[in-house]
Tab-separated table of C-alpha atoms in Angstrom:
chain	number	residue	atom	x	y	z
A	1	MET	CA	-4.782	2.328	-9.692
A	2	GLN	CA	-6.487	-0.976	-9.067
A	3	PHE	CA	-4.373	-2.576	-6.604
A	4	VAL	CA	-1.734	-1.767	-4.491
A	5	LYS	CA	0.838	-4.825	-3.746
A	6	GLY	CA	2.313	-4.868	-0.020
A	7	PHE	CA	5.576	-5.846	0.210
A	8	TYR	CA	8.736	-5.606	3.340
A	9	GLU	CA	11.780	-5.976	5.136
A	10	ARG	CA	11.453	-8.921	6.731
A	11	PRO	CA	14.295	-9.121	9.553
A	12	THR	CA	15.197	-12.735	9.713
A	13	TYR	CA	16.383	-12.531	6.177
A	14	GLY	CA	17.386	-8.997	5.652
A	15	LEU	CA	16.254	-9.059	2.410
A	16	LEU	CA	13.838	-7.036	0.619
A	17	GLY	CA	12.595	-10.274	-1.249
A	18	GLY	CA	9.802	-12.659	-0.406
A	19	GLY	CA	10.577	-15.558	1.672
A	20	ARG	CA	11.496	-19.448	1.198
A	21	VAL	CA	7.953	-20.405	-0.447
A	22	THR	CA	7.928	-16.756	-2.723
A	23	GLU	CA	11.737	-17.875	-3.658
A	24	LEU	CA	11.422	-21.035	-4.671
A	25	VAL	CA	7.564	-22.126	-5.531
A	26	ALA	CA	5.703	-18.542	-6.987
A	27	ARG	CA	8.684	-16.757	-8.195
A	28	PRO	CA	10.210	-19.647	-10.155
A	29	LEU	CA	6.514	-20.439	-11.829
A	30	LEU	CA	5.782	-16.533	-12.421
A	31	SER	CA	9.050	-16.654	-14.851
A	32	MET	CA	6.972	-19.657	-16.395
A	33	PHE	CA	3.935	-19.448	-16.852
A	34	PHE	CA	4.023	-15.145	-16.155
A	35	PRO	CA	6.448	-13.548	-16.303
A	36	GLU	CA	5.050	-9.731	-16.135
A	37	LEU	CA	4.504	-10.544	-12.417
A	38	ALA	CA	7.968	-12.408	-11.697
A	39	THR	CA	9.350	-8.800	-10.932
A	40	VAL	CA	6.606	-8.614	-7.447
A	41	VAL	CA	9.019	-7.524	-4.286
A	42	GLN	CA	6.529	-10.409	-2.244
A	43	PRO	CA	3.497	-11.927	-4.857
A	44	LEU	CA	2.760	-13.742	-1.434
A	45	ALA	CA	3.120	-10.882	1.734
A	46	GLY	CA	-0.519	-10.696	2.323
A	47	GLU	CA	-0.994	-7.098	2.449
A	48	TYR	CA	-2.635	-5.208	-0.457
A	49	ALA	CA	-5.703	-2.793	-0.880
A	50	MET	CA	-8.413	-3.032	-4.450
A	51	ARG	CA	-10.756	-0.905	-4.956
A	52	ARG	CA	-14.338	-2.542	-4.201
A	53	SER	CA	-14.789	-2.363	-8.187
A	54	LEU	CA	-12.208	-5.255	-9.193
A	55	ALA	CA	-12.672	-6.624	-5.980
A	56	GLU	CA	-16.369	-7.462	-6.487
A	57	ARG	CA	-15.601	-9.145	-10.103
A	58	LEU	CA	-12.407	-11.637	-9.029
A	59	PRO	CA	-13.132	-14.880	-7.998
A	60	PHE	CA	-11.081	-15.889	-4.688
A	61	ILE	CA	-8.806	-19.210	-4.516
A	62	ALA	CA	-9.335	-20.117	-0.969
A	63	GLY	CA	-6.818	-20.831	1.415
A	64	TYR	CA	-3.103	-20.367	0.556
A	65	GLY	CA	-3.338	-19.159	-2.813
A	66	VAL	CA	-5.157	-17.241	-2.361
A	67	ASP	CA	-2.462	-13.823	-3.292
A	68	ILE	CA	-1.010	-15.095	-6.211
A	69	GLY	CA	-4.628	-16.085	-7.427
A	70	VAL	CA	-5.272	-12.739	-6.512
A	71	LEU	CA	-2.440	-11.588	-7.920
A	72	ILE	CA	-2.807	-13.273	-10.984
A	73	ASP	CA	-6.446	-12.738	-11.937
A	74	THR	CA	-5.799	-8.610	-11.442
A	75	TYR	CA	-3.418	-8.671	-14.225
A	76	ARG	CA	-5.546	-10.405	-16.135
A	77	ILE	CA	-8.068	-7.615	-15.534
A	78	THR	CA	-6.533	-4.368	-15.476
A	79	GLY	CA	-2.845	-5.072	-16.645
A	80	THR	CA	0.156	-3.982	-15.339
A	81	ALA	CA	-0.982	-0.522	-15.562
A	82	GLY	CA	-3.549	-1.602	-12.300
A	83	LEU	CA	-1.203	-2.583	-10.522
A	84	ALA	CA	0.984	-1.373	-8.212
A	85	GLN	CA	4.143	-1.744	-5.107
A	86	VAL	CA	4.378	0.375	-1.923
A	87	ASP	CA	7.283	-0.184	0.303
A	88	LEU	CA	5.766	-1.537	4.283
A	89	GLY	CA	8.761	-1.152	6.198
A	90	VAL	CA	9.609	-4.002	8.303
A	91	ARG	CA	7.383	-6.881	9.824
A	92	GLN	CA	8.123	-9.103	12.221
A	93	HIS	CA	7.086	-13.264	11.215
A	94	ARG	CA	6.978	-16.196	12.612
A	95	ASN	CA	9.358	-18.443	10.939
A	96	ARG	CA	7.675	-21.174	10.042
A	97	SER	CA	9.926	-25.162	9.419
A	98	LEU	CA	9.992	-26.109	6.319
A	99	ASP	CA	7.865	-28.979	6.894
A	100	GLN	CA	5.053	-26.778	7.496
A	101	LEU	CA	5.788	-24.464	4.362
A	102	GLY	CA	5.258	-28.256	2.421
A	103	PRO	CA	1.418	-27.884	2.282
A	104	GLN	CA	1.414	-23.759	1.533
A	105	ALA	CA	3.952	-24.453	-1.561
A	106	LEU	CA	1.726	-26.660	-2.707
A	107	ALA	CA	-1.573	-24.975	-2.638
A	108	VAL	CA	0.824	-21.940	-4.411
A	109	SER	CA	2.413	-24.450	-7.072
A	110	GLN	CA	-1.823	-25.431	-7.463
A	111	ALA	CA	-2.823	-21.940	-7.999
A	112	ILE	CA	-0.393	-21.130	-10.471
A	113	LEU	CA	-0.873	-23.669	-12.310
A	114	VAL	CA	-4.938	-23.840	-12.355
A	115	ARG	CA	-4.295	-20.098	-13.714
A	116	ALA	CA	-1.848	-20.910	-16.665
A	117	GLY	CA	-4.682	-23.371	-17.205
A	118	VAL	CA	-2.306	-26.513	-16.697
A	119	PRO	CA	-4.697	-29.694	-16.725
A	120	SER	CA	-5.130	-30.653	-12.324
A	121	SER	CA	-7.345	-31.892	-10.251
A	122	ASP	CA	-8.898	-29.722	-7.493
A	123	ALA	CA	-6.665	-31.733	-4.990
A	124	ALA	CA	-2.715	-33.012	-4.975
A	125	THR	CA	-1.170	-34.566	-2.015
A	126	LEU	CA	1.975	-33.866	-0.913
A	127	VAL	CA	4.033	-37.104	0.242
A	128	ARG	CA	7.351	-36.802	2.599
A	129	PRO	CA	9.497	-39.711	4.332
A	130	GLY	CA	8.380	-40.129	7.194
A	131	ALA	CA	5.756	-37.874	7.206
A	132	ALA	CA	1.886	-38.200	7.018
A	133	PRO	CA	0.360	-37.507	2.959
A	134	VAL	CA	-1.462	-34.115	3.010
A	135	THR	CA	-3.989	-33.510	1.338
A	136	VAL	CA	-3.606	-29.710	-0.420
A	137	THR	CA	-7.573	-28.657	-2.439
A	138	VAL	CA	-7.729	-25.808	-4.035
A	139	GLY	CA	-11.211	-24.686	-4.312
A	140	GLU	CA	-12.602	-21.311	-5.354
A	141	ARG	CA	-14.954	-18.340	-4.452
A	142	CYS	CA	-16.750	-16.740	-7.222
A	143	PRO	CA	-16.633	-13.213	-7.970
A	144	LEU	CA	-19.451	-11.530	-5.583
A	145	VAL	CA	-21.174	-10.123	-9.100
A	146	ASP	CA	-21.583	-13.571	-9.605
A	147	VAL	CA	-23.499	-14.079	-6.214
A	148	GLN	CA	-27.766	-13.129	-6.979
A	149	SER	CA	-27.951	-12.335	-3.456
A	150	TYR	CA	-25.285	-9.362	-4.117
A	151	CYS	CA	-26.500	-8.611	-6.093
A	152	ALA	CA	-29.785	-7.255	-4.864
A	153	SER	CA	-28.808	-6.230	-1.895
A	154	ALA	CA	-26.216	-3.493	-4.313
């Protein structure tokens, strides 16, 4: 096993599934572009473990797209055979307002679309009535194996 994704019960919702961004954004887009990953219980849970040899080969998206990017990139390297899920019990979250979740949803959407090869710019702006526009940029850190100083120290 190369990668283990945690999932947990969220008492506020009483569900074992994901939160609002997962169910309204991530799962539908995964179903469209990466259907093999649509059954991951909580693709945005933020709790995972992976072998160092895998982590060194992965690029990491900066910001809210990191979880979904790591999941998709791991799947591309290992296939479903390299993925596992583990029940972590109950986790209490502070719930954010829909207004606060908008930029997160945009970043997750951008990350999935970029990984699906859909042409887009590095930045997208969330425009909502009565609110200031919010620009979300998809930045990416290269895999550690591509960093010369890391390779020299290994």
